[in-house]
Every structure is written in C-alpha cells, then in structure tokens.
C-alpha cells in the first residue's frame, strides 16, 4: 500500500513538473524582480539562494530529459521533488509587482500606552491569541484580544509586533473587531522550515501511524499542526509500540518550539526535552504541552529557508546565539475559539 501511494505521488509530481517546466524561466525572472522590491530582512539571502537553486534544478532537468538512463532519471526525480517541495514561495513572489505594504503604525505616545497595557494583560493571563504571521520585513505579527484600556468591560483587538512575552514587543494598531485587525495586517510571507538540510528520515521498522505524525511535525509551519500531532499521541500513545518512537516525535516538537525564536517557544522546548526521559506521567504532561502549543499560535520564521540541493551555498560565518529570555516561564495563555 505504501509503495502504491509513493508511486502515485511520483506520478503526480512528474506530470505537474512537465506542465511547469516550460514556464520556469518566467517564474524565476518574476520572482527575482519581486525580491528587488522587498524591504531589507533576515530571510532575503536565503530566498535569493532558494531561487538560484530552483533555477539550477530546472536547468538540470531540461538537460537530463533527453537522456533516459537510470542516472538521468534519478537526477530528474530529484529536480521534480525540489520543485514540488520548494516552489510555493516562488509562485507567490511571481505575482508581486509592487512593494509589500508596511502595515499599521500607532503614534509613539499611543503605542507606549497600549504596549504597557498589553504587557500587563499578558502577565495577568487575560490576553487572547488569535493569529501569528511574519511580514515581508521579517517581523513577527500577532493578533491578540485584550480588555479595552478605557472600558475594561469591553474587549478590543491589537496587532502586536515581536514576541508577545518579550518586553520589547510593540503595539502597531488597535481595533474594535478581529475582522478589522485582520484587514489591517500586511500580507504574510511563507514560513520557514524546521530542518533546512532536509526532511526527517524514517528508520527501518517504524510504526506508520507515529511515523506519519513525526513527518507531519517536520513539514509543519504553524504550531497548531504540532498541537494536533501531540493530541494523537496523548490520546492513543499508551501502548508500547507508540512509546518506542515517542522520543523521536517529542524531539521534533521541541525543535519546532525552539525554532519559533520566542520566549514561550524556548520554554516549551525545555519542557518537551524533559518529557523524553520522564514518561511515567506521559499522558498528563503531553496534554499540557498540547495546550501550550495551541496557545502559542506561532509560525516558523521565514529566514529558516531550505538549503539548496543543486548549487553550492556560499560559506557562512558563525552566528551568535540569541540571548536567554528575560522571563524563563511565560504565563499560560487561553486561546479564544472563533
């Protein structure tokens, strides 16, 4: 059955790539034009490299199409897989012909007032988290609900830039409804990936159900998908077969939390690492982790771009790790159900 599914996926990739190949040069040119319109941001270098790699894959595929050898077919398959997995952001860029919108901005005095109010509400566990995304400049933007500053009995909606658990977060806009805030948000950019070097490799003798959950976390871009994966383990993971691969799943989930580069994410990563060696209270602990992931509503930063497969990337210098968060344990945050 698994071989049949894999063969069908390969057939679909082959057909889609054959239709797309004549148009790849146009997509590449338009994507590069759109990149020149982007504001300076941390993810641009990775995006440039990704465009170059996709172009190299398309050129290599055109070169190997006439050669029906086993080696040529293997290379062509790899090129097809590259485009199938990594071309979404390229297509998004190709339709952009104007600079991205910068988003809302409050006057300095009003922003300072609302930022202090939002931080106080967050500390008191009264902030609702609706949505999180990254914009073209690489800012993390979160839509949150808080009691109104002047009328505490009423709620209002804020657009916050930065980690909601950080003292440096900014309030960019205040709105009466969630729909108004959503309309004011700048367009999102494609989130990053958990493993820039490639997907998690399934080992021999894996249990399909749990292996599929691990793959789902590896391919996830939003914390809600991670919460869903943990929910399946917490509900059905009492048997020894699931527990044999549990450490793999928890390791992937912990890596995802850390990759969000938020205070809540770093704390959640530490908690999940502890669960790997403390399985005696597994079900209850996993449920707590599930709730934390649901409340985080985080997406992966766009600078976590996949590494190129068909070109050699330029050497990179050593980077300094981010400083430790000011608050080690962020508050438990309820999430409003829409």
mmCIF file of C-alpha atoms in Angstrom:
data_model
loop_
_atom_site.group_PDB
_atom_site.id
_atom_site.type_symbol
_atom_site.label_atom_id
_atom_site.label_comp_id
_atom_site.label_asym_id
_atom_site.label_seq_id
_atom_site.Cartn_x
_atom_site.Cartn_y
_atom_site.Cartn_z
ATOM 1 C CA UNK A 1 0.000 0.000 0.000
ATOM 2 C CA UNK A 2 2.800 2.394 0.935
ATOM 3 C CA UNK A 3 4.585 1.661 -2.355
ATOM 4 C CA UNK A 4 1.380 2.351 -4.268
ATOM 5 C CA UNK A 5 0.964 5.724 -2.530
ATOM 6 C CA UNK A 6 4.593 6.613 -3.232
ATOM 7 C CA UNK A 7 4.212 5.657 -6.904
ATOM 8 C CA UNK A 8 1.088 7.784 -7.225
ATOM 9 C CA UNK A 9 2.832 10.760 -5.617
ATOM 10 C CA UNK A 10 5.765 10.365 -8.006
ATOM 11 C CA UNK A 11 3.397 10.214 -10.986
ATOM 12 C CA UNK A 12 1.637 13.401 -9.862
ATOM 13 C CA UNK A 13 4.975 15.181 -9.356
ATOM 14 C CA UNK A 14 6.136 14.095 -12.816
ATOM 15 C CA UNK A 15 3.001 15.382 -14.534
ATOM 16 C CA UNK A 16 2.975 18.670 -12.606
ATOM 17 C CA UNK A 17 6.657 19.292 -13.293
ATOM 18 C CA UNK A 18 6.247 18.529 -17.007
ATOM 19 C CA UNK A 19 3.495 21.176 -17.213
ATOM 20 C CA UNK A 20 5.513 23.700 -15.221
ATOM 21 C CA UNK A 21 8.952 23.238 -16.808
ATOM 22 C CA UNK A 22 8.315 25.409 -19.917
ATOM 23 C CA UNK A 23 7.335 28.325 -17.644
ATOM 24 C CA UNK A 24 10.074 28.096 -15.004
ATOM 25 C CA UNK A 25 12.239 30.808 -16.618
ATOM 26 C CA UNK A 26 9.365 33.301 -16.455
ATOM 27 C CA UNK A 27 8.642 32.382 -12.827
ATOM 28 C CA UNK A 28 12.308 32.791 -11.899
ATOM 29 C CA UNK A 29 12.566 36.209 -13.601
ATOM 30 C CA UNK A 30 9.399 37.490 -11.945
ATOM 31 C CA UNK A 31 10.459 36.165 -8.550
ATOM 32 C CA UNK A 32 13.812 37.951 -8.803
ATOM 33 C CA UNK A 33 12.041 41.174 -9.772
ATOM 34 C CA UNK A 34 9.789 40.808 -6.722
ATOM 35 C CA UNK A 35 12.791 40.178 -4.464
ATOM 36 C CA UNK A 36 14.206 43.555 -5.512
ATOM 37 C CA UNK A 37 11.017 45.146 -4.170
ATOM 38 C CA UNK A 38 11.278 43.502 -0.738
ATOM 39 C CA UNK A 39 12.382 45.534 2.303
ATOM 40 C CA UNK A 40 15.683 44.553 3.968
ATOM 41 C CA UNK A 41 15.122 41.435 6.077
ATOM 42 C CA UNK A 42 16.917 38.457 7.547
ATOM 43 C CA UNK A 43 15.335 35.937 5.161
ATOM 44 C CA UNK A 44 16.203 37.620 1.841
ATOM 45 C CA UNK A 45 19.622 35.963 1.455
ATOM 46 C CA UNK A 46 18.068 32.534 1.913
ATOM 47 C CA UNK A 47 15.294 33.349 -0.559
ATOM 48 C CA UNK A 48 17.843 34.501 -3.170
ATOM 49 C CA UNK A 49 19.704 31.220 -2.740
ATOM 50 C CA UNK A 50 16.477 29.235 -2.996
ATOM 51 C CA UNK A 51 15.561 30.936 -6.280
ATOM 52 C CA UNK A 52 19.032 30.141 -7.662
ATOM 53 C CA UNK A 53 18.671 26.515 -6.573
ATOM 54 C CA UNK A 54 15.256 26.159 -8.218
ATOM 55 C CA UNK A 55 16.664 27.633 -11.416
ATOM 56 C CA UNK A 56 19.559 25.161 -11.302
ATOM 57 C CA UNK A 57 17.112 22.294 -10.781
ATOM 58 C CA UNK A 58 15.036 23.372 -13.785
ATOM 59 C CA UNK A 59 18.127 23.726 -15.997
ATOM 60 C CA UNK A 60 19.407 20.324 -14.872
ATOM 61 C CA UNK A 61 16.035 18.723 -15.593
ATOM 62 C CA UNK A 62 15.939 20.158 -19.121
ATOM 63 C CA UNK A 63 19.448 18.824 -19.686
ATOM 64 C CA UNK A 64 18.621 15.323 -18.448
ATOM 65 C CA UNK A 65 15.204 14.905 -20.132
ATOM 66 C CA UNK A 66 16.683 13.641 -23.413
ATOM 67 C CA UNK A 67 18.820 11.058 -21.578
ATOM 68 C CA UNK A 68 16.655 8.124 -20.495
ATOM 69 C CA UNK A 69 19.332 6.449 -18.363
ATOM 70 C CA UNK A 70 18.910 5.297 -14.776
ATOM 71 C CA UNK A 71 21.216 8.058 -13.549
ATOM 72 C CA UNK A 72 19.387 10.670 -15.612
ATOM 73 C CA UNK A 73 16.025 9.505 -14.288
ATOM 74 C CA UNK A 74 17.267 9.704 -10.679
ATOM 75 C CA UNK A 75 18.534 13.255 -11.182
ATOM 76 C CA UNK A 76 15.272 14.246 -12.879
ATOM 77 C CA UNK A 77 13.302 12.793 -9.960
ATOM 78 C CA UNK A 78 15.336 14.883 -7.512
ATOM 79 C CA UNK A 79 14.712 18.030 -9.560
ATOM 80 C CA UNK A 80 10.991 17.285 -9.605
ATOM 81 C CA UNK A 81 10.974 16.766 -5.846
ATOM 82 C CA UNK A 82 12.784 20.074 -5.312
ATOM 83 C CA UNK A 83 10.182 21.995 -7.272
ATOM 84 C CA UNK A 84 7.299 20.106 -5.668
ATOM 85 C CA UNK A 85 8.532 20.881 -2.147
ATOM 86 C CA UNK A 86 10.025 24.356 -2.521
ATOM 87 C CA UNK A 87 8.296 26.273 -5.300
ATOM 88 C CA UNK A 88 5.299 27.631 -3.366
ATOM 89 C CA UNK A 89 7.036 30.810 -2.256
ATOM 90 C CA UNK A 90 8.414 31.285 -5.786
ATOM 91 C CA UNK A 91 4.895 31.292 -7.223
ATOM 92 C CA UNK A 92 3.794 33.747 -4.525
ATOM 93 C CA UNK A 93 6.662 36.070 -5.404
ATOM 94 C CA UNK A 94 5.963 35.823 -9.126
ATOM 95 C CA UNK A 95 2.608 37.612 -8.784
ATOM 96 C CA UNK A 96 4.002 40.509 -6.715
ATOM 97 C CA UNK A 97 4.635 43.614 -8.804
ATOM 98 C CA UNK A 98 4.571 46.268 -6.066
ATOM 99 C CA UNK A 99 6.464 46.665 -2.773
ATOM 100 C CA UNK A 100 4.769 44.874 0.169
ATOM 101 C CA UNK A 101 2.549 47.027 2.375
ATOM 102 C CA UNK A 102 4.283 48.108 5.613
ATOM 103 C CA UNK A 103 1.266 47.583 7.880
ATOM 104 C CA UNK A 104 -0.249 49.800 10.597
ATOM 105 C CA UNK A 105 1.643 52.197 12.879
ATOM 106 C CA UNK A 106 0.386 53.943 16.020
ATOM 107 C CA UNK A 107 1.665 57.358 17.178
ATOM 108 C CA UNK A 108 4.541 56.930 19.638
ATOM 109 C CA UNK A 109 2.653 58.098 22.728
ATOM 110 C CA UNK A 110 -0.377 55.931 21.981
ATOM 111 C CA UNK A 111 1.810 52.941 21.197
ATOM 112 C CA UNK A 112 3.654 53.238 24.516
ATOM 113 C CA UNK A 113 0.354 53.391 26.403
ATOM 114 C CA UNK A 114 -1.111 50.322 24.704
ATOM 115 C CA UNK A 115 2.151 48.356 24.940
ATOM 116 C CA UNK A 116 2.257 48.801 28.715
ATOM 117 C CA UNK A 117 -1.395 47.780 28.917
ATOM 118 C CA UNK A 118 -0.829 44.697 26.743
ATOM 119 C CA UNK A 119 2.159 43.551 28.812
ATOM 120 C CA UNK A 120 0.116 43.911 31.994
ATOM 121 C CA UNK A 121 -2.775 41.933 30.499
ATOM 122 C CA UNK A 122 -0.376 39.232 29.352
ATOM 123 C CA UNK A 123 1.098 38.886 32.845
ATOM 124 C CA UNK A 124 -2.429 38.519 34.254
ATOM 125 C CA UNK A 125 -3.290 35.693 31.823
ATOM 126 C CA UNK A 126 -6.063 37.744 30.193
ATOM 127 C CA UNK A 127 -4.705 38.034 26.638
ATOM 128 C CA UNK A 128 -6.319 36.034 23.836
ATOM 129 C CA UNK A 129 -4.124 34.998 20.911
ATOM 130 C CA UNK A 130 -5.840 34.843 17.528
ATOM 131 C CA UNK A 131 -3.217 34.585 14.795
ATOM 132 C CA UNK A 132 0.521 34.892 14.194
ATOM 133 C CA UNK A 133 2.450 35.525 10.967
ATOM 134 C CA UNK A 134 5.624 37.102 9.580
ATOM 135 C CA UNK A 135 5.589 40.040 7.166
ATOM 136 C CA UNK A 136 7.986 40.898 4.339
ATOM 137 C CA UNK A 137 10.374 42.732 6.672
ATOM 138 C CA UNK A 138 10.690 39.647 8.887
ATOM 139 C CA UNK A 139 8.584 40.983 11.768
ATOM 140 C CA UNK A 140 6.531 38.528 13.790
ATOM 141 C CA UNK A 141 2.985 39.922 13.957
ATOM 142 C CA UNK A 142 0.331 38.575 16.335
ATOM 143 C CA UNK A 143 -3.345 39.494 16.592
ATOM 144 C CA UNK A 144 -4.406 39.497 20.242
ATOM 145 C CA UNK A 145 -7.543 40.313 22.200
ATOM 146 C CA UNK A 146 -7.364 42.392 25.416
ATOM 147 C CA UNK A 147 -9.773 44.339 27.615
ATOM 148 C CA UNK A 148 -10.136 47.916 26.417
ATOM 149 C CA UNK A 149 -7.845 50.387 28.148
ATOM 150 C CA UNK A 150 -10.628 52.913 28.842
ATOM 151 C CA UNK A 151 -13.555 50.482 29.094
ATOM 152 C CA UNK A 152 -12.335 47.275 30.790
ATOM 153 C CA UNK A 153 -15.745 45.623 30.386
ATOM 154 C CA UNK A 154 -15.278 45.691 26.614
ATOM 155 C CA UNK A 155 -12.696 43.852 24.524
ATOM 156 C CA UNK A 156 -10.570 45.225 21.720
ATOM 157 C CA UNK A 157 -8.071 43.733 19.303
ATOM 158 C CA UNK A 158 -4.384 44.655 18.942
ATOM 159 C CA UNK A 159 -1.756 43.941 16.330
ATOM 160 C CA UNK A 160 1.496 43.246 18.170
ATOM 161 C CA UNK A 161 4.969 43.121 16.610
ATOM 162 C CA UNK A 162 7.531 40.817 18.216
ATOM 163 C CA UNK A 163 7.244 38.078 20.809
ATOM 164 C CA UNK A 164 4.178 38.683 22.985
ATOM 165 C CA UNK A 165 6.209 37.533 26.017
ATOM 166 C CA UNK A 166 9.044 39.977 25.341
ATOM 167 C CA UNK A 167 9.418 43.383 26.962
ATOM 168 C CA UNK A 168 10.349 44.782 23.543
ATOM 169 C CA UNK A 169 7.044 43.920 21.862
ATOM 170 C CA UNK A 170 5.313 46.810 20.090
ATOM 171 C CA UNK A 171 1.627 47.548 19.558
ATOM 172 C CA UNK A 172 1.098 48.608 15.947
ATOM 173 C CA UNK A 173 -2.669 49.043 15.866
ATOM 174 C CA UNK A 174 -5.861 48.886 17.945
ATOM 175 C CA UNK A 175 -9.230 47.764 16.544
ATOM 176 C CA UNK A 176 -12.757 47.104 17.729
ATOM 177 C CA UNK A 177 -13.076 43.725 15.997
ATOM 178 C CA UNK A 178 -10.905 40.855 14.822
ATOM 179 C CA UNK A 179 -12.014 41.373 11.204
ATOM 180 C CA UNK A 180 -10.806 45.000 11.281
ATOM 181 C CA UNK A 181 -7.417 43.914 12.610
ATOM 182 C CA UNK A 182 -7.149 41.144 10.026
ATOM 183 C CA UNK A 183 -7.830 43.625 7.214
ATOM 184 C CA UNK A 184 -5.041 45.911 8.505
ATOM 185 C CA UNK A 185 -2.404 43.159 8.631
ATOM 186 C CA UNK A 186 0.239 43.206 5.894
ATOM 187 C CA UNK A 187 0.333 40.051 3.737
ATOM 188 C CA UNK A 188 2.113 37.069 5.329
ATOM 189 C CA UNK A 189 5.264 35.574 3.876
ATOM 190 C CA UNK A 190 5.888 31.860 3.625
ATOM 191 C CA UNK A 191 7.006 30.450 6.991
ATOM 192 C CA UNK A 192 10.366 28.760 7.364
ATOM 193 C CA UNK A 193 11.146 25.064 7.722
ATOM 194 C CA UNK A 194 12.138 23.059 10.777
ATOM 195 C CA UNK A 195 15.038 21.244 9.085
ATOM 196 C CA UNK A 196 16.841 23.389 6.470
ATOM 197 C CA UNK A 197 19.027 20.419 5.476
ATOM 198 C CA UNK A 198 16.041 18.241 4.606
ATOM 199 C CA UNK A 199 13.206 16.182 5.993
ATOM 200 C CA UNK A 200 13.381 13.724 8.856
ATOM 201 C CA UNK A 201 14.424 10.295 7.565
ATOM 202 C CA UNK A 202 12.232 7.394 8.584
ATOM 203 C CA UNK A 203 14.157 4.498 10.047
ATOM 204 C CA UNK A 204 13.586 0.821 9.366
ATOM 205 C CA UNK A 205 10.741 -0.850 11.216
ATOM 206 C CA UNK A 206 8.919 2.356 12.073
ATOM 207 C CA UNK A 207 5.286 2.287 13.099
ATOM 208 C CA UNK A 208 3.341 4.001 10.300
ATOM 209 C CA UNK A 209 0.901 5.909 12.493
ATOM 210 C CA UNK A 210 3.561 7.524 14.664
ATOM 211 C CA UNK A 211 5.959 7.955 11.745
ATOM 212 C CA UNK A 212 3.274 9.907 9.905
ATOM 213 C CA UNK A 213 2.866 12.167 12.944
ATOM 214 C CA UNK A 214 6.611 12.826 13.014
ATOM 215 C CA UNK A 215 6.567 13.656 9.301
ATOM 216 C CA UNK A 216 3.636 15.992 9.935
ATOM 217 C CA UNK A 217 5.637 17.931 12.531
ATOM 218 C CA UNK A 218 8.680 18.070 10.244
ATOM 219 C CA UNK A 219 6.560 19.562 7.470
ATOM 220 C CA UNK A 220 4.577 21.875 9.749
ATOM 221 C CA UNK A 221 4.852 25.637 9.561
ATOM 222 C CA UNK A 222 2.306 26.503 12.268
ATOM 223 C CA UNK A 223 2.192 25.419 15.896
ATOM 224 C CA UNK A 224 -1.435 24.243 15.576
ATOM 225 C CA UNK A 225 -0.274 21.358 13.372
ATOM 226 C CA UNK A 226 2.211 20.379 16.087
ATOM 227 C CA UNK A 227 -0.550 20.513 18.705
ATOM 228 C CA UNK A 228 -2.661 18.178 16.567
ATOM 229 C CA UNK A 229 0.177 15.653 16.319
ATOM 230 C CA UNK A 230 0.736 15.642 20.082
ATOM 231 C CA UNK A 231 -3.015 15.226 20.606
ATOM 232 C CA UNK A 232 -2.969 11.917 18.739
ATOM 233 C CA UNK A 233 -0.079 10.647 20.870
ATOM 234 C CA UNK A 234 -1.663 11.746 24.135
ATOM 235 C CA UNK A 235 -4.926 10.002 23.261
ATOM 236 C CA UNK A 236 -3.624 6.750 21.768
ATOM 237 C CA UNK A 237 0.025 6.534 22.812
ATOM 238 C CA UNK A 238 -0.371 4.243 25.851
ATOM 239 C CA UNK A 239 0.831 1.082 24.117
ATOM 240 C CA UNK A 240 4.493 0.074 23.941
ATOM 241 C CA UNK A 241 4.556 0.296 20.124
ATOM 242 C CA UNK A 242 3.904 4.040 20.093
ATOM 243 C CA UNK A 243 6.188 4.661 23.050
ATOM 244 C CA UNK A 244 9.126 3.131 21.167
ATOM 245 C CA UNK A 245 9.096 6.124 18.791
ATOM 246 C CA UNK A 246 7.796 8.725 21.197
ATOM 247 C CA UNK A 247 11.219 10.273 21.828
ATOM 248 C CA UNK A 248 11.560 10.977 18.082
ATOM 249 C CA UNK A 249 8.259 12.843 17.969
ATOM 250 C CA UNK A 250 8.974 14.833 21.112
ATOM 251 C CA UNK A 251 12.423 15.753 19.810
ATOM 252 C CA UNK A 252 10.889 17.146 16.598
ATOM 253 C CA UNK A 253 8.244 19.071 18.552
ATOM 254 C CA UNK A 254 10.876 20.533 20.881
ATOM 255 C CA UNK A 255 12.967 21.617 17.891
ATOM 256 C CA UNK A 256 9.922 23.318 16.370
ATOM 257 C CA UNK A 257 9.176 25.222 19.583
ATOM 258 C CA UNK A 258 12.783 26.433 19.768
ATOM 259 C CA UNK A 259 12.718 27.397 16.079
ATOM 260 C CA UNK A 260 9.895 29.904 16.662
ATOM 261 C CA UNK A 261 12.508 32.046 18.471
ATOM 262 C CA UNK A 262 10.068 33.218 21.135
ATOM 263 C CA UNK A 263 10.205 33.176 24.939
ATOM 264 C CA UNK A 264 7.272 30.758 25.049
ATOM 265 C CA UNK A 265 8.889 28.575 22.403
ATOM 266 C CA UNK A 266 12.207 28.283 24.218
ATOM 267 C CA UNK A 267 10.486 27.386 27.482
ATOM 268 C CA UNK A 268 8.276 24.824 25.745
ATOM 269 C CA UNK A 269 11.316 23.226 24.119
ATOM 270 C CA UNK A 270 12.921 22.656 27.532
ATOM 271 C CA UNK A 271 9.714 21.084 28.856
ATOM 272 C CA UNK A 272 9.473 18.690 25.910
ATOM 273 C CA UNK A 273 13.112 17.623 26.308
ATOM 274 C CA UNK A 274 12.301 16.704 29.878
ATOM 275 C CA UNK A 275 9.404 14.546 28.727
ATOM 276 C CA UNK A 276 11.739 12.381 26.683
ATOM 277 C CA UNK A 277 13.259 10.958 29.889
ATOM 278 C CA UNK A 278 10.147 11.215 32.053
ATOM 279 C CA UNK A 279 7.453 9.052 30.508
ATOM 280 C CA UNK A 280 5.835 7.832 33.720
ATOM 281 C CA UNK A 281 3.426 10.812 33.699
ATOM 282 C CA UNK A 282 3.292 10.821 29.926
ATOM 283 C CA UNK A 283 -0.379 11.403 29.179
ATOM 284 C CA UNK A 284 -0.903 14.343 31.556
ATOM 285 C CA UNK A 285 2.363 16.011 30.579
ATOM 286 C CA UNK A 286 1.623 15.683 26.879
ATOM 287 C CA UNK A 287 -1.765 17.277 27.326
ATOM 288 C CA UNK A 288 -0.099 20.259 28.972
ATOM 289 C CA UNK A 289 2.321 20.520 26.059
ATOM 290 C CA UNK A 290 -0.587 20.308 23.607
ATOM 291 C CA UNK A 291 -2.314 23.221 25.341
ATOM 292 C CA UNK A 292 0.892 25.254 25.263
ATOM 293 C CA UNK A 293 1.324 24.692 21.518
ATOM 294 C CA UNK A 294 -2.292 25.696 20.862
ATOM 295 C CA UNK A 295 -1.830 28.873 22.877
ATOM 296 C CA UNK A 296 1.431 29.814 21.178
ATOM 297 C CA UNK A 297 -0.138 30.118 17.661
ATOM 298 C CA UNK A 298 3.394 30.565 16.328
ATOM 299 C CA UNK A 299 4.679 30.180 12.790
ATOM 300 C CA UNK A 300 8.250 29.407 11.794
ATOM 301 C CA UNK A 301 10.375 32.467 10.933
ATOM 302 C CA UNK A 302 10.778 32.942 7.161
ATOM 303 C CA UNK A 303 14.576 33.099 7.417
ATOM 304 C CA UNK A 304 14.605 29.347 8.068
ATOM 305 C CA UNK A 305 14.834 28.674 4.320
ATOM 306 C CA UNK A 306 15.694 25.221 2.957
ATOM 307 C CA UNK A 307 19.315 24.743 1.959
ATOM 308 C CA UNK A 308 19.981 24.427 -1.801
ATOM 309 C CA UNK A 309 20.256 20.973 -3.347
ATOM 310 C CA UNK A 310 21.608 21.769 -6.793
ATOM 311 C CA UNK A 311 24.107 24.574 -6.155
ATOM 312 C CA UNK A 312 26.829 25.054 -3.582
ATOM 313 C CA UNK A 313 25.827 27.652 -0.959
ATOM 314 C CA UNK A 314 28.292 30.415 -0.068
ATOM 315 C CA UNK A 315 30.205 29.974 3.209
ATOM 316 C CA UNK A 316 28.522 31.499 6.235
ATOM 317 C CA UNK A 317 30.190 32.998 9.302
ATOM 318 C CA UNK A 318 29.499 31.824 12.802
ATOM 319 C CA UNK A 319 26.405 33.420 14.261
ATOM 320 C CA UNK A 320 25.933 34.397 17.871
ATOM 321 C CA UNK A 321 23.033 32.578 19.545
ATOM 322 C CA UNK A 322 20.162 34.765 20.793
ATOM 323 C CA UNK A 323 20.359 35.911 24.417
ATOM 324 C CA UNK A 324 18.434 33.997 27.047
ATOM 325 C CA UNK A 325 14.846 35.214 27.525
ATOM 326 C CA UNK A 326 14.249 37.686 30.306
ATOM 327 C CA UNK A 327 11.368 35.579 31.627
ATOM 328 C CA UNK A 328 12.090 31.869 31.864
ATOM 329 C CA UNK A 329 8.470 30.746 32.221
ATOM 330 C CA UNK A 330 5.842 32.706 30.289
ATOM 331 C CA UNK A 331 2.242 32.632 31.520
ATOM 332 C CA UNK A 332 -0.308 30.061 30.410
ATOM 333 C CA UNK A 333 -2.401 31.832 27.762
ATOM 334 C CA UNK A 334 -6.027 30.972 26.951
ATOM 335 C CA UNK A 335 -6.931 30.933 23.275
ATOM 336 C CA UNK A 336 -10.277 32.218 22.126
ATOM 337 C CA UNK A 337 -12.228 29.834 19.929
ATOM 338 C CA UNK A 338 -13.746 31.618 16.922
#
